[in-house]
Amino acid sequence: MNDLLRKIAGTFVLASTFGLVACGGSGESSAAAPPPPERIACAALVNREIPASEIGLPTRGAQVATAAVVPASGAGASTIPEHCLVSGRIAANDPTAPDILFRVAMPTTWNTKAVMTGGGGFNGFLPNFNARATNSTATEMTPLARGYATFGSDGGTPRSPSSPPGIDGSALASEEAYRNWTGESLKKTRDVAMNLIKATYGQLPTRSYFLGKSTGGKEALVVAGRWPKDWDGIVSHWPARNVVPLILHFAHTSQGFSAPGALPNAAKRNVLFQAALQACDGLDGAVDGIISSVQRCNSIFDPATATLSGAPVRCAGGADLGDTCLSDQQIAALRRMNDELVFNFSLASGDSRFPGFNAFISDTGRDPSSPLFNTVNAYGIGAVAPQFPVTAAMSYSAGFADGFFRFAVTHDPGFNYLTLDSQNPGAYVSRLSYLSALDTGDRDLTAFANRGGKAMLLHGTEDLLISPRSTQMYYQRLQTVMGVSAVDSFMRYYEVPGMGHTGVATTFNMAWDQLAALEDWVERGIDPGNNLVASDTAGVPGRTRPLCQYPTFPRYKGTGDINSAASFRCANS
């Protein structure tokens, strides 16, 4: 009852603040107390100054640029509620560094809670709070439409308007911008948003959640590690963490595919994938087009010795003999992507290797007729071979390696990332080591766990941009640092067979309601365990699978509808 009264009161106050409710009519206006002075109408937020003293990391303060009431529109899953949309900038401490651009959306009918959404790539774009997540269900409403005050920023790393979203690394040449990108912009944006939320509603949120994917997934873990008191729960999708080892591997892989003839075409990629399916699809008890027993498949499948319907995947003699087989050069390039890369130098972060990707058993771009083909290509090995300078037709991994080494590492816009020896980077070792030390804020989540925070971590097995093997390493390291039982008390890690980066894959394109699952766990004590279900929107639209905690995977029970999650159990083998 108290919660209900609080919500009713909060809704009334905000409606009054926005100038949307007219009180009176009874002649007793004198009995109605005026709103406290800290409750500010939406339009009055324009030019509001947030002093540096209210922001937990060094800045020169923040200022609101625009604030306006956005009227309600849409219906159902496309609902856009009436809200106050605020934008502004957080002034960099270094006057030569980029400012952080932020955006806050505060619904008229507030549920007293807040959600911060993470960025992607090298950031450089503001979140659209009215856009539904790429892996949301058909009936799922946005956090804003559910009544959440929602906020985010561009990470303090602006991009060129002509570059693809998230892939322009030019801002990383600034040391403050780099620190903002690795996490500091998150705290600064959160503190500014809290100032505006309190000014508007007269109170701080009762719950605060962080939802992030890729770079945003890394950000979710970083805020839990560095500012645990600020957050009640996080969801981290395919976290792009451990940046230095990851991008060293990007450069290593790009070099392999850059050689003439090394990048296999779509037909050859399909040969490889179909051979992997023939070898491994049934390992989970169901021939359904999904390789679920990934660890076992990785241990038994090698394109150099594999066959497809009895014919060798490797072309006779290793030469390139057409679209029905792969040459030795193509297999070698894929092996660079698949295999672990060990560094011959030390990083301050303690990392000495990168585990590689599930490149042999994932969709690398095999079906040109699929509407997802271009995206799968971009997130995988690209439509054309990596070269310098980078173009939009090349893989995102080439683009990230290019931008990172030119601007964050060498500070030389003309540096060719394809000339770097990732195992022996010579004069760049000290810089790489320094940068690696800035990326360790998520190593220990003890304080977050101790205050009751909950974390949901999720990764797809066919992600060829951010490796699920790297997330496995993170989870295992966390268990070592904190203890298995401690991690089990607050974190659930799910691997989704067949899912690619951002949930995009032709095998299993996942949809689930992440926020509802997090709310249930944090607010109602409902442990998600192995009880969550994901639906497919691409491979076989409408089929479902259970979300299984790592290291388990969905295994067919032997009877029942092969397209129903109820016919599967979470198994270790």
Coordinates of C-alpha atoms in Angstrom, one line a residue:
M1 CA 0.0 0.0 0.0
N2 CA 2.8 2.4 0.9
D3 CA 4.4 1.7 -2.5
L4 CA 1.1 2.4 -4.3
L5 CA 0.6 5.7 -2.4
R6 CA 4.2 6.7 -3.2
K7 CA 3.7 6.0 -6.9
I8 CA 0.4 7.9 -7.0
A9 CA 2.0 10.9 -5.2
G10 CA 5.0 10.8 -7.5
T11 CA 2.8 10.7 -10.6
F12 CA 0.7 13.7 -9.3
V13 CA 3.8 15.7 -8.5
L14 CA 5.4 15.2 -11.9
A15 CA 2.2 16.0 -13.8
S16 CA 1.9 19.2 -11.8
T17 CA 5.6 20.0 -12.4
F18 CA 5.1 19.6 -16.2
G19 CA 2.1 22.0 -16.0
L20 CA -0.2 19.2 -17.1
V21 CA -2.6 19.0 -14.1
A22 CA -4.8 22.0 -13.1
C23 CA -5.5 21.9 -9.4
G24 CA -8.4 23.7 -7.8
G25 CA -12.1 24.2 -8.8
S26 CA -13.2 23.9 -5.2
G27 CA -12.2 27.3 -4.1
E28 CA -9.7 25.8 -1.6
S29 CA -6.5 26.6 -3.4
S30 CA -5.1 28.0 -0.2
A31 CA -5.2 24.5 1.3
A32 CA -2.9 23.1 -1.4
A33 CA 0.8 23.6 -0.5
P34 CA 2.9 24.8 -3.4
P35 CA 5.5 22.4 -4.8
P36 CA 8.8 22.5 -3.0
P37 CA 11.2 24.8 -4.8
E38 CA 13.5 21.9 -5.9
R39 CA 10.7 20.6 -8.1
I40 CA 11.3 22.3 -11.5
A41 CA 9.0 22.3 -14.5
C42 CA 10.4 20.7 -17.6
A43 CA 10.8 23.9 -19.7
A44 CA 12.5 25.6 -16.7
L45 CA 15.3 23.1 -16.8
V46 CA 16.7 24.8 -19.9
N47 CA 20.1 26.4 -19.1
R48 CA 20.1 24.6 -15.6
E49 CA 23.7 24.4 -14.3
I50 CA 24.9 21.3 -12.4
P51 CA 28.0 22.3 -10.5
A52 CA 31.2 20.2 -10.7
S53 CA 30.9 19.6 -7.0
E54 CA 27.8 17.4 -7.6
I55 CA 29.6 15.2 -10.1
G56 CA 31.7 12.4 -8.7
L57 CA 34.6 12.8 -11.0
P58 CA 36.5 15.9 -12.2
T59 CA 34.6 18.1 -14.7
R60 CA 33.9 21.8 -15.2
G61 CA 30.2 21.2 -14.5
A62 CA 27.3 20.5 -16.7
Q63 CA 24.5 22.5 -18.4
V64 CA 21.2 21.7 -19.9
A65 CA 20.8 22.8 -23.5
T66 CA 17.2 21.8 -24.3
A67 CA 14.2 20.5 -22.3
A68 CA 10.7 20.0 -23.7
V69 CA 7.7 17.9 -23.1
V70 CA 7.2 15.2 -25.7
P71 CA 3.6 14.3 -26.2
A72 CA 2.4 10.7 -26.0
S73 CA 2.1 8.6 -29.2
G74 CA 1.9 5.1 -30.4
A75 CA 0.3 2.1 -28.8
G76 CA 1.3 -1.4 -27.4
A77 CA 5.0 -2.2 -27.9
S78 CA 5.4 1.1 -29.8
T79 CA 4.1 3.3 -27.0
I80 CA 5.9 6.5 -26.5
P81 CA 4.7 8.1 -23.2
E82 CA 4.5 11.7 -22.5
H83 CA 7.9 12.7 -21.1
C84 CA 10.3 15.6 -20.5
L85 CA 13.3 15.1 -22.8
V86 CA 16.4 16.9 -21.7
S87 CA 19.8 17.2 -23.4
G88 CA 23.0 18.9 -22.5
R89 CA 26.7 18.6 -22.1
I90 CA 29.2 17.9 -19.3
A91 CA 32.2 20.1 -19.7
A92 CA 35.5 18.3 -20.0
N93 CA 38.0 18.9 -17.2
D94 CA 40.6 19.5 -20.0
P95 CA 39.3 22.3 -22.1
T96 CA 40.9 20.7 -25.2
A97 CA 39.0 17.4 -24.7
P98 CA 35.5 16.7 -26.0
D99 CA 32.5 17.4 -23.8
I100 CA 30.1 14.6 -22.9
L101 CA 26.8 14.9 -24.5
F102 CA 23.9 13.5 -22.4
R103 CA 20.2 12.9 -22.7
V104 CA 17.6 12.2 -20.0
A105 CA 13.9 11.3 -20.6
M106 CA 11.6 11.6 -17.6
P107 CA 8.0 10.3 -18.1
T108 CA 5.0 12.1 -16.7
T109 CA 3.8 8.9 -15.1
W110 CA 7.0 7.9 -13.2
N111 CA 7.4 4.5 -11.6
T112 CA 10.1 6.0 -9.2
K113 CA 12.9 4.0 -10.9
A114 CA 15.7 4.8 -13.4
V115 CA 17.5 3.0 -16.2
M116 CA 20.8 4.0 -17.8
T117 CA 21.5 2.5 -21.2
G118 CA 25.0 1.8 -22.4
G119 CA 26.7 2.7 -25.6
G120 CA 28.4 0.7 -28.4
G121 CA 31.7 0.6 -30.2
F122 CA 33.7 3.7 -29.6
N123 CA 30.4 5.4 -28.8
G124 CA 29.9 8.9 -30.2
F125 CA 26.1 8.7 -30.5
L126 CA 23.2 9.5 -28.1
P127 CA 20.7 6.8 -27.2
N128 CA 17.2 6.8 -28.6
F129 CA 15.0 6.0 -25.7
N130 CA 12.0 5.4 -28.0
A131 CA 13.7 2.7 -30.0
R132 CA 13.1 -0.9 -29.0
A133 CA 16.1 -3.1 -28.4
T134 CA 17.2 -5.3 -31.3
N135 CA 16.6 -8.4 -29.1
S136 CA 13.3 -7.4 -27.5
T137 CA 10.2 -9.5 -27.7
A138 CA 7.3 -8.5 -30.0
T139 CA 5.2 -7.2 -27.1
E140 CA 8.0 -5.6 -25.0
M141 CA 7.8 -1.9 -24.2
T142 CA 10.9 0.3 -23.8
P143 CA 12.0 1.2 -20.2
L144 CA 10.7 4.7 -20.8
A145 CA 7.3 3.4 -21.8
R146 CA 7.2 1.3 -18.6
G147 CA 7.6 4.5 -16.6
Y148 CA 11.4 4.6 -16.0
A149 CA 13.4 7.7 -16.1
T150 CA 16.0 6.8 -18.7
F151 CA 19.3 8.3 -19.5
G152 CA 22.6 7.9 -21.3
S153 CA 25.4 9.7 -23.1
D154 CA 27.7 9.7 -26.2
G155 CA 30.6 8.6 -23.9
G156 CA 32.4 11.8 -24.5
T157 CA 33.8 10.4 -27.7
P158 CA 32.2 12.3 -30.7
R159 CA 32.5 10.8 -34.1
S160 CA 32.6 12.1 -37.7
P161 CA 29.1 12.2 -39.2
S162 CA 30.4 10.3 -42.2
S163 CA 31.7 7.3 -40.1
P164 CA 29.6 4.3 -39.2
P165 CA 28.0 4.6 -35.7
G166 CA 30.5 3.6 -33.0
I167 CA 33.5 2.8 -35.2
D168 CA 35.2 6.2 -35.4
G169 CA 38.1 6.2 -32.9
S170 CA 39.5 9.7 -33.6
A171 CA 38.3 11.1 -30.2
L172 CA 40.4 8.5 -28.4
A173 CA 43.5 10.6 -29.1
S174 CA 42.4 12.7 -26.1
E175 CA 43.5 11.1 -22.8
E176 CA 40.4 12.4 -21.0
A177 CA 38.2 11.1 -23.8
Y178 CA 39.8 7.7 -23.6
R179 CA 39.2 7.6 -19.8
N180 CA 35.6 8.7 -20.4
W181 CA 35.2 5.9 -22.9
T182 CA 36.7 3.3 -20.5
G183 CA 34.1 4.3 -17.8
E184 CA 34.4 7.7 -16.4
S185 CA 31.7 9.2 -18.6
L186 CA 29.3 6.7 -16.9
K187 CA 29.7 8.1 -13.5
K188 CA 29.6 11.7 -14.7
T189 CA 26.4 11.1 -16.7
R190 CA 24.7 9.2 -13.9
D191 CA 25.4 12.0 -11.4
V192 CA 24.1 14.7 -13.7
A193 CA 21.0 12.6 -14.4
M194 CA 20.3 12.2 -10.7
N195 CA 20.5 15.9 -10.2
L196 CA 17.9 16.4 -13.0
I197 CA 15.6 13.6 -11.7
K198 CA 15.6 14.9 -8.2
A199 CA 14.9 18.5 -9.4
T200 CA 12.0 17.2 -11.5
Y201 CA 10.4 14.7 -9.2
G202 CA 11.5 15.9 -5.8
Q203 CA 13.2 12.6 -5.0
L204 CA 15.9 10.2 -6.2
P205 CA 15.0 6.9 -7.8
T206 CA 14.1 4.0 -5.5
R207 CA 15.9 1.6 -7.9
S208 CA 18.6 2.2 -10.5
Y209 CA 19.4 -0.3 -13.3
F210 CA 22.0 -0.4 -16.1
L211 CA 21.3 -2.1 -19.4
G212 CA 24.2 -2.5 -21.9
K213 CA 25.3 -4.4 -24.9
S214 CA 28.8 -4.8 -26.4
T215 CA 30.7 -1.6 -25.2
G216 CA 27.5 -1.0 -23.2
G217 CA 27.9 -4.6 -21.8
K218 CA 31.4 -3.7 -20.6
E219 CA 30.0 -0.5 -19.2
A220 CA 27.4 -2.4 -17.1
L221 CA 30.2 -4.5 -15.5
V222 CA 32.4 -1.4 -15.0
V223 CA 29.7 0.6 -13.1
A224 CA 29.0 -2.4 -10.9
G225 CA 32.7 -2.7 -10.1
R226 CA 33.7 1.0 -9.7
W227 CA 30.5 2.6 -8.4
P228 CA 28.5 -0.3 -6.8
K229 CA 26.5 2.0 -4.5
D230 CA 24.9 3.6 -7.5
W231 CA 23.2 0.5 -8.9
D232 CA 20.7 -2.2 -7.9
G233 CA 21.1 -4.4 -10.9
I234 CA 22.8 -4.7 -14.3
V235 CA 22.3 -6.6 -17.5
S236 CA 25.5 -7.1 -19.6
H237 CA 25.1 -8.4 -23.1
W238 CA 28.2 -9.7 -25.0
P239 CA 30.6 -7.3 -23.0
A240 CA 33.4 -5.7 -25.1
R241 CA 35.8 -5.8 -22.2
N242 CA 39.5 -6.5 -22.1
V243 CA 39.9 -4.0 -24.9
V244 CA 43.7 -4.2 -25.5
P245 CA 43.9 -8.0 -25.9
L246 CA 40.7 -8.0 -28.0
I247 CA 42.0 -5.3 -30.4
L248 CA 45.4 -6.9 -30.7
H249 CA 43.6 -10.0 -31.8
F250 CA 41.5 -7.9 -34.3
A251 CA 44.8 -6.7 -35.9
H252 CA 46.2 -10.3 -35.9
T253 CA 43.0 -11.6 -37.6
S254 CA 42.8 -8.8 -40.1
Q255 CA 46.3 -9.4 -41.3
G256 CA 45.4 -13.0 -42.0
F257 CA 42.4 -12.1 -44.1
S258 CA 44.1 -9.2 -45.9
A259 CA 46.3 -11.5 -48.0
P260 CA 45.1 -12.0 -51.6
G261 CA 42.7 -14.9 -51.8
A262 CA 42.5 -15.4 -48.0
L263 CA 39.0 -14.2 -47.4
P264 CA 36.5 -17.0 -48.3
N265 CA 33.4 -16.0 -50.3
A266 CA 29.8 -16.7 -49.1
A267 CA 29.7 -20.1 -50.8
K268 CA 32.9 -21.2 -49.2
R269 CA 31.6 -20.0 -45.8
N270 CA 28.5 -22.0 -46.3
V271 CA 30.6 -25.1 -47.0
L272 CA 32.4 -24.6 -43.7
F273 CA 29.2 -24.0 -41.7
Q274 CA 27.3 -26.9 -43.2
A275 CA 30.3 -29.2 -42.4
A276 CA 30.3 -28.0 -38.8
L277 CA 26.5 -28.7 -38.6
Q278 CA 27.0 -32.3 -40.0
A279 CA 29.7 -32.9 -37.4
C280 CA 28.1 -31.3 -34.4
D281 CA 24.4 -30.4 -34.7
G282 CA 23.3 -33.7 -33.2
L283 CA 25.6 -33.5 -30.2
D284 CA 22.8 -31.9 -28.2
G285 CA 20.3 -34.7 -29.1
A286 CA 18.5 -32.6 -31.7
V287 CA 19.3 -32.0 -35.4
D288 CA 17.8 -28.5 -35.5
G289 CA 20.4 -26.3 -37.2
I290 CA 21.9 -25.1 -33.9
I291 CA 25.3 -26.2 -32.5
S292 CA 24.6 -26.2 -28.8
S293 CA 27.4 -28.4 -27.5
V294 CA 30.0 -25.8 -28.4
Q295 CA 32.8 -27.0 -26.2
R296 CA 32.6 -30.6 -27.6
C297 CA 32.3 -29.3 -31.2
N298 CA 35.4 -27.1 -30.9
S299 CA 37.3 -30.1 -29.7
I300 CA 36.4 -32.4 -32.6
F301 CA 35.9 -30.1 -35.6
D302 CA 38.8 -28.9 -37.8
P303 CA 38.2 -27.7 -41.4
A304 CA 41.6 -29.1 -42.4
T305 CA 40.3 -32.6 -41.8
A306 CA 36.5 -32.2 -41.9
T307 CA 34.1 -33.4 -44.6
L308 CA 30.8 -32.3 -46.0
S309 CA 28.6 -35.1 -47.3
G310 CA 31.8 -37.2 -47.7
A311 CA 33.8 -34.6 -49.6
P312 CA 36.8 -32.9 -47.9
V313 CA 36.3 -29.3 -46.8
R314 CA 39.9 -28.6 -47.6
C315 CA 40.6 -28.3 -51.4
A316 CA 42.8 -31.0 -52.8
G317 CA 46.4 -30.0 -52.4
G318 CA 45.4 -26.9 -50.5
A319 CA 44.9 -24.9 -53.7
D320 CA 41.8 -22.7 -54.3
L321 CA 39.7 -24.9 -56.5
G322 CA 36.3 -23.1 -56.4
D323 CA 33.3 -22.7 -54.2
T324 CA 33.0 -26.2 -53.0
C325 CA 36.1 -26.2 -50.7
L326 CA 38.5 -24.0 -48.8
S327 CA 42.1 -23.4 -49.7
D328 CA 44.9 -23.8 -47.1
Q329 CA 45.3 -20.0 -47.1
Q330 CA 41.6 -19.5 -46.3
I331 CA 41.7 -22.1 -43.5
A332 CA 44.9 -20.5 -42.1
A333 CA 43.2 -17.1 -42.0
L334 CA 40.1 -18.6 -40.2
R335 CA 42.5 -20.4 -37.8
R336 CA 44.0 -17.0 -36.9
M337 CA 40.5 -15.9 -35.8
N338 CA 39.7 -19.2 -34.1
D339 CA 42.8 -19.9 -32.1
E340 CA 44.3 -18.4 -29.0
L341 CA 46.8 -15.6 -29.4
V342 CA 49.6 -15.5 -26.8
F343 CA 51.5 -12.3 -26.3
N344 CA 55.3 -12.2 -26.0
F345 CA 55.2 -9.3 -23.6
S346 CA 53.5 -8.3 -20.3
L347 CA 50.4 -6.1 -19.9
A348 CA 49.8 -4.2 -16.6
S349 CA 46.3 -5.7 -16.5
G350 CA 47.9 -9.1 -16.1
D351 CA 46.6 -10.4 -19.4
S352 CA 48.9 -12.5 -21.5
R353 CA 46.6 -14.0 -24.2
F354 CA 43.4 -13.7 -26.0
P355 CA 41.3 -16.9 -26.4
G356 CA 40.1 -16.5 -30.0
F357 CA 36.6 -17.0 -31.4
N358 CA 34.3 -19.9 -32.4
A359 CA 35.2 -19.1 -36.0
F360 CA 35.0 -22.6 -37.4
I361 CA 31.5 -23.4 -36.2
S362 CA 29.8 -20.0 -36.6
D363 CA 27.9 -18.3 -39.4
T364 CA 30.6 -16.0 -41.0
G365 CA 28.3 -14.7 -43.7
R366 CA 27.0 -17.7 -45.7
D367 CA 23.5 -16.7 -46.9
P368 CA 23.3 -13.6 -49.3
S369 CA 19.5 -14.1 -49.4
S370 CA 19.1 -13.4 -45.7
P371 CA 18.1 -9.8 -44.7
L372 CA 20.7 -10.2 -41.9
F373 CA 23.5 -11.0 -44.3
N374 CA 25.2 -7.6 -44.4
T375 CA 25.1 -7.3 -40.6
V376 CA 26.5 -10.8 -40.1
N377 CA 29.3 -9.9 -42.5
A378 CA 30.1 -6.6 -40.8
Y379 CA 30.2 -8.3 -37.3
G380 CA 32.2 -11.2 -38.7
I381 CA 34.9 -11.3 -41.3
G382 CA 33.6 -8.6 -43.7
A383 CA 32.4 -8.5 -47.2
V384 CA 35.8 -7.5 -48.6
A385 CA 39.3 -8.2 -47.3
P386 CA 40.8 -5.8 -44.7
Q387 CA 43.1 -3.2 -46.2
F388 CA 44.4 0.3 -45.3
P389 CA 42.6 2.7 -45.3
V390 CA 39.5 0.9 -43.9
T391 CA 36.2 1.1 -45.8
A392 CA 32.6 0.3 -44.6
A393 CA 32.6 -3.0 -46.5
M394 CA 35.3 -4.4 -44.3
S395 CA 34.7 -6.0 -40.9
Y396 CA 34.0 -4.0 -37.8
S397 CA 37.0 -5.7 -36.3
A398 CA 39.3 -4.2 -38.9
G399 CA 37.6 -0.8 -38.3
F400 CA 38.1 -1.0 -34.6
A401 CA 41.8 -2.1 -34.9
D402 CA 42.4 0.8 -37.3
G403 CA 40.9 3.5 -35.1
F404 CA 42.3 2.2 -31.9
F405 CA 45.9 1.9 -33.1
R406 CA 45.9 5.2 -35.1
F407 CA 44.4 7.4 -32.3
A408 CA 44.6 5.7 -28.9
V409 CA 48.0 3.9 -29.3
T410 CA 50.3 5.6 -31.8
H411 CA 48.7 9.0 -32.1
D412 CA 49.5 8.8 -35.7
P413 CA 46.5 9.1 -38.1
G414 CA 48.6 7.6 -40.9
F415 CA 49.5 4.4 -39.0
N416 CA 48.6 1.2 -40.9
Y417 CA 47.2 -1.3 -38.4
L418 CA 48.1 -4.2 -40.8
T419 CA 51.8 -3.6 -40.1
L420 CA 51.6 -4.2 -36.4
D421 CA 52.9 -7.5 -34.9
S422 CA 50.3 -8.2 -32.2
Q423 CA 52.6 -10.7 -30.4
N424 CA 55.6 -8.4 -30.5
P425 CA 54.4 -4.8 -30.8
G426 CA 57.8 -3.3 -30.0
A427 CA 57.8 0.4 -29.2
Y428 CA 54.1 0.3 -28.4
V429 CA 54.3 -2.2 -25.5
S430 CA 54.4 0.4 -22.8
R431 CA 51.4 2.4 -24.2
L432 CA 49.4 -0.8 -24.7
S433 CA 50.2 -1.8 -21.1
Y434 CA 49.2 1.5 -19.8
L435 CA 45.9 1.4 -21.6
S436 CA 45.2 -2.1 -20.4
A437 CA 45.5 -0.9 -16.8
L438 CA 42.6 1.5 -17.3
D439 CA 40.3 -1.4 -18.3
T440 CA 40.3 -3.4 -15.1
G441 CA 37.4 -1.8 -13.1
D442 CA 35.2 -4.9 -13.4
R443 CA 37.6 -7.4 -12.0
D444 CA 36.1 -7.6 -8.5
L445 CA 32.3 -7.1 -7.9
T446 CA 32.4 -7.9 -4.2
A447 CA 31.1 -4.5 -3.1
F448 CA 28.2 -4.7 -5.6
A449 CA 27.3 -8.2 -4.4
N450 CA 27.5 -7.2 -0.8
R451 CA 25.0 -4.4 -1.2
G452 CA 22.5 -6.8 -2.8
G453 CA 23.2 -5.9 -6.4
K454 CA 22.2 -8.5 -9.1
A455 CA 24.0 -9.0 -12.4
M456 CA 22.8 -10.9 -15.5
L457 CA 25.5 -11.7 -18.1
L458 CA 24.7 -13.0 -21.5
H459 CA 26.7 -14.0 -24.7
G460 CA 26.0 -15.8 -28.0
T461 CA 28.2 -18.6 -29.1
E462 CA 28.3 -17.3 -32.7
D463 CA 29.5 -13.8 -31.8
L464 CA 32.4 -13.1 -34.1
L465 CA 33.0 -9.5 -32.9
I466 CA 33.2 -10.0 -29.1
S467 CA 34.3 -13.5 -28.2
P468 CA 32.2 -15.6 -25.9
R469 CA 35.4 -17.4 -24.9
S470 CA 36.6 -14.0 -23.4
T471 CA 33.4 -13.7 -21.4
Q472 CA 33.9 -17.3 -20.2
M473 CA 37.4 -16.3 -19.0
Y474 CA 36.0 -13.3 -17.2
Y475 CA 33.3 -15.3 -15.4
Q476 CA 35.8 -18.0 -14.4
R477 CA 38.3 -15.3 -13.2
L478 CA 35.5 -13.7 -11.2
Q479 CA 34.8 -17.0 -9.5
T480 CA 38.5 -17.3 -8.6
V481 CA 38.7 -13.8 -7.2
M482 CA 35.4 -13.8 -5.3
G483 CA 34.7 -17.5 -4.8
V484 CA 32.1 -19.7 -6.7
S485 CA 29.4 -19.4 -4.0
A486 CA 29.8 -15.6 -3.8
V487 CA 29.4 -15.2 -7.6
D488 CA 26.4 -17.5 -7.6
S489 CA 24.8 -15.3 -5.0
F490 CA 24.4 -12.4 -7.4
M491 CA 25.3 -13.3 -11.0
R492 CA 23.8 -15.5 -13.7
Y493 CA 25.8 -16.1 -16.9
Y494 CA 24.0 -17.4 -19.9
E495 CA 25.5 -18.6 -23.3
V496 CA 23.0 -18.7 -26.1
P497 CA 23.8 -21.3 -28.8
G498 CA 23.6 -19.9 -32.4
M499 CA 23.3 -16.2 -31.4
G500 CA 25.7 -13.7 -32.9
H501 CA 26.7 -10.1 -32.0
T502 CA 23.9 -7.8 -30.8
G503 CA 21.7 -10.9 -31.0
V504 CA 21.9 -10.8 -34.8
A505 CA 22.4 -14.3 -36.4
T506 CA 20.8 -16.4 -39.1
T507 CA 21.0 -19.4 -36.8
F508 CA 19.2 -18.2 -33.6
N509 CA 18.2 -14.5 -33.5
M510 CA 17.3 -14.1 -29.8
A511 CA 14.5 -12.2 -28.2
W512 CA 13.9 -11.9 -24.4
D513 CA 12.7 -9.4 -21.9
Q514 CA 15.9 -8.5 -20.0
L515 CA 14.4 -5.8 -17.8
A516 CA 11.5 -7.9 -16.6
A517 CA 13.9 -10.7 -15.6
L518 CA 16.1 -8.2 -13.7
E519 CA 13.2 -6.6 -11.9
D520 CA 11.9 -10.0 -10.8
W521 CA 15.3 -10.9 -9.3
V522 CA 16.1 -7.6 -7.7
E523 CA 12.6 -6.5 -6.5
R524 CA 10.8 -9.8 -6.0
G525 CA 13.6 -12.3 -5.2
I526 CA 12.8 -14.5 -8.2
D527 CA 16.0 -16.1 -9.2
P528 CA 16.1 -16.5 -13.0
G529 CA 18.2 -19.7 -12.7
N530 CA 17.5 -21.8 -15.8
N531 CA 13.9 -20.7 -15.9
L532 CA 14.2 -18.0 -18.7
V533 CA 13.1 -18.6 -22.2
A534 CA 14.4 -17.0 -25.4
S535 CA 12.6 -16.9 -28.7
D536 CA 14.0 -17.0 -32.2
T537 CA 13.1 -14.4 -34.7
A538 CA 15.3 -15.5 -37.7
G539 CA 16.5 -19.1 -37.9
V540 CA 13.1 -20.6 -37.2
P541 CA 10.9 -17.7 -36.2
G542 CA 8.9 -18.5 -33.1
R543 CA 10.9 -21.4 -31.8
T544 CA 12.1 -21.2 -28.2
R545 CA 15.0 -22.4 -26.1
P546 CA 15.7 -22.2 -22.4
L547 CA 18.5 -19.8 -21.3
C548 CA 21.0 -22.1 -19.7
Q549 CA 23.6 -21.1 -17.1
Y550 CA 27.1 -21.6 -18.3
P551 CA 28.6 -24.1 -18.7
T552 CA 25.3 -25.9 -19.4
F553 CA 23.5 -25.8 -22.7
P554 CA 20.0 -26.8 -24.0
R555 CA 19.9 -30.6 -24.6
Y556 CA 16.9 -32.2 -26.2
K557 CA 15.0 -34.5 -23.9
G558 CA 14.3 -37.0 -26.7
T559 CA 10.6 -36.3 -27.1
G560 CA 8.4 -33.4 -27.7
D561 CA 8.3 -30.4 -30.1
I562 CA 11.8 -29.7 -31.3
N563 CA 10.9 -26.0 -31.5
S564 CA 9.7 -25.7 -27.9
A565 CA 11.9 -24.8 -24.9
A566 CA 9.8 -27.3 -22.9
S567 CA 11.4 -30.2 -24.9
F568 CA 14.9 -29.2 -23.7
R569 CA 16.8 -29.3 -20.4
C570 CA 20.0 -27.6 -19.4
A571 CA 22.8 -30.1 -19.4
N572 CA 26.6 -30.3 -19.1
S573 CA 27.1 -32.9 -21.7

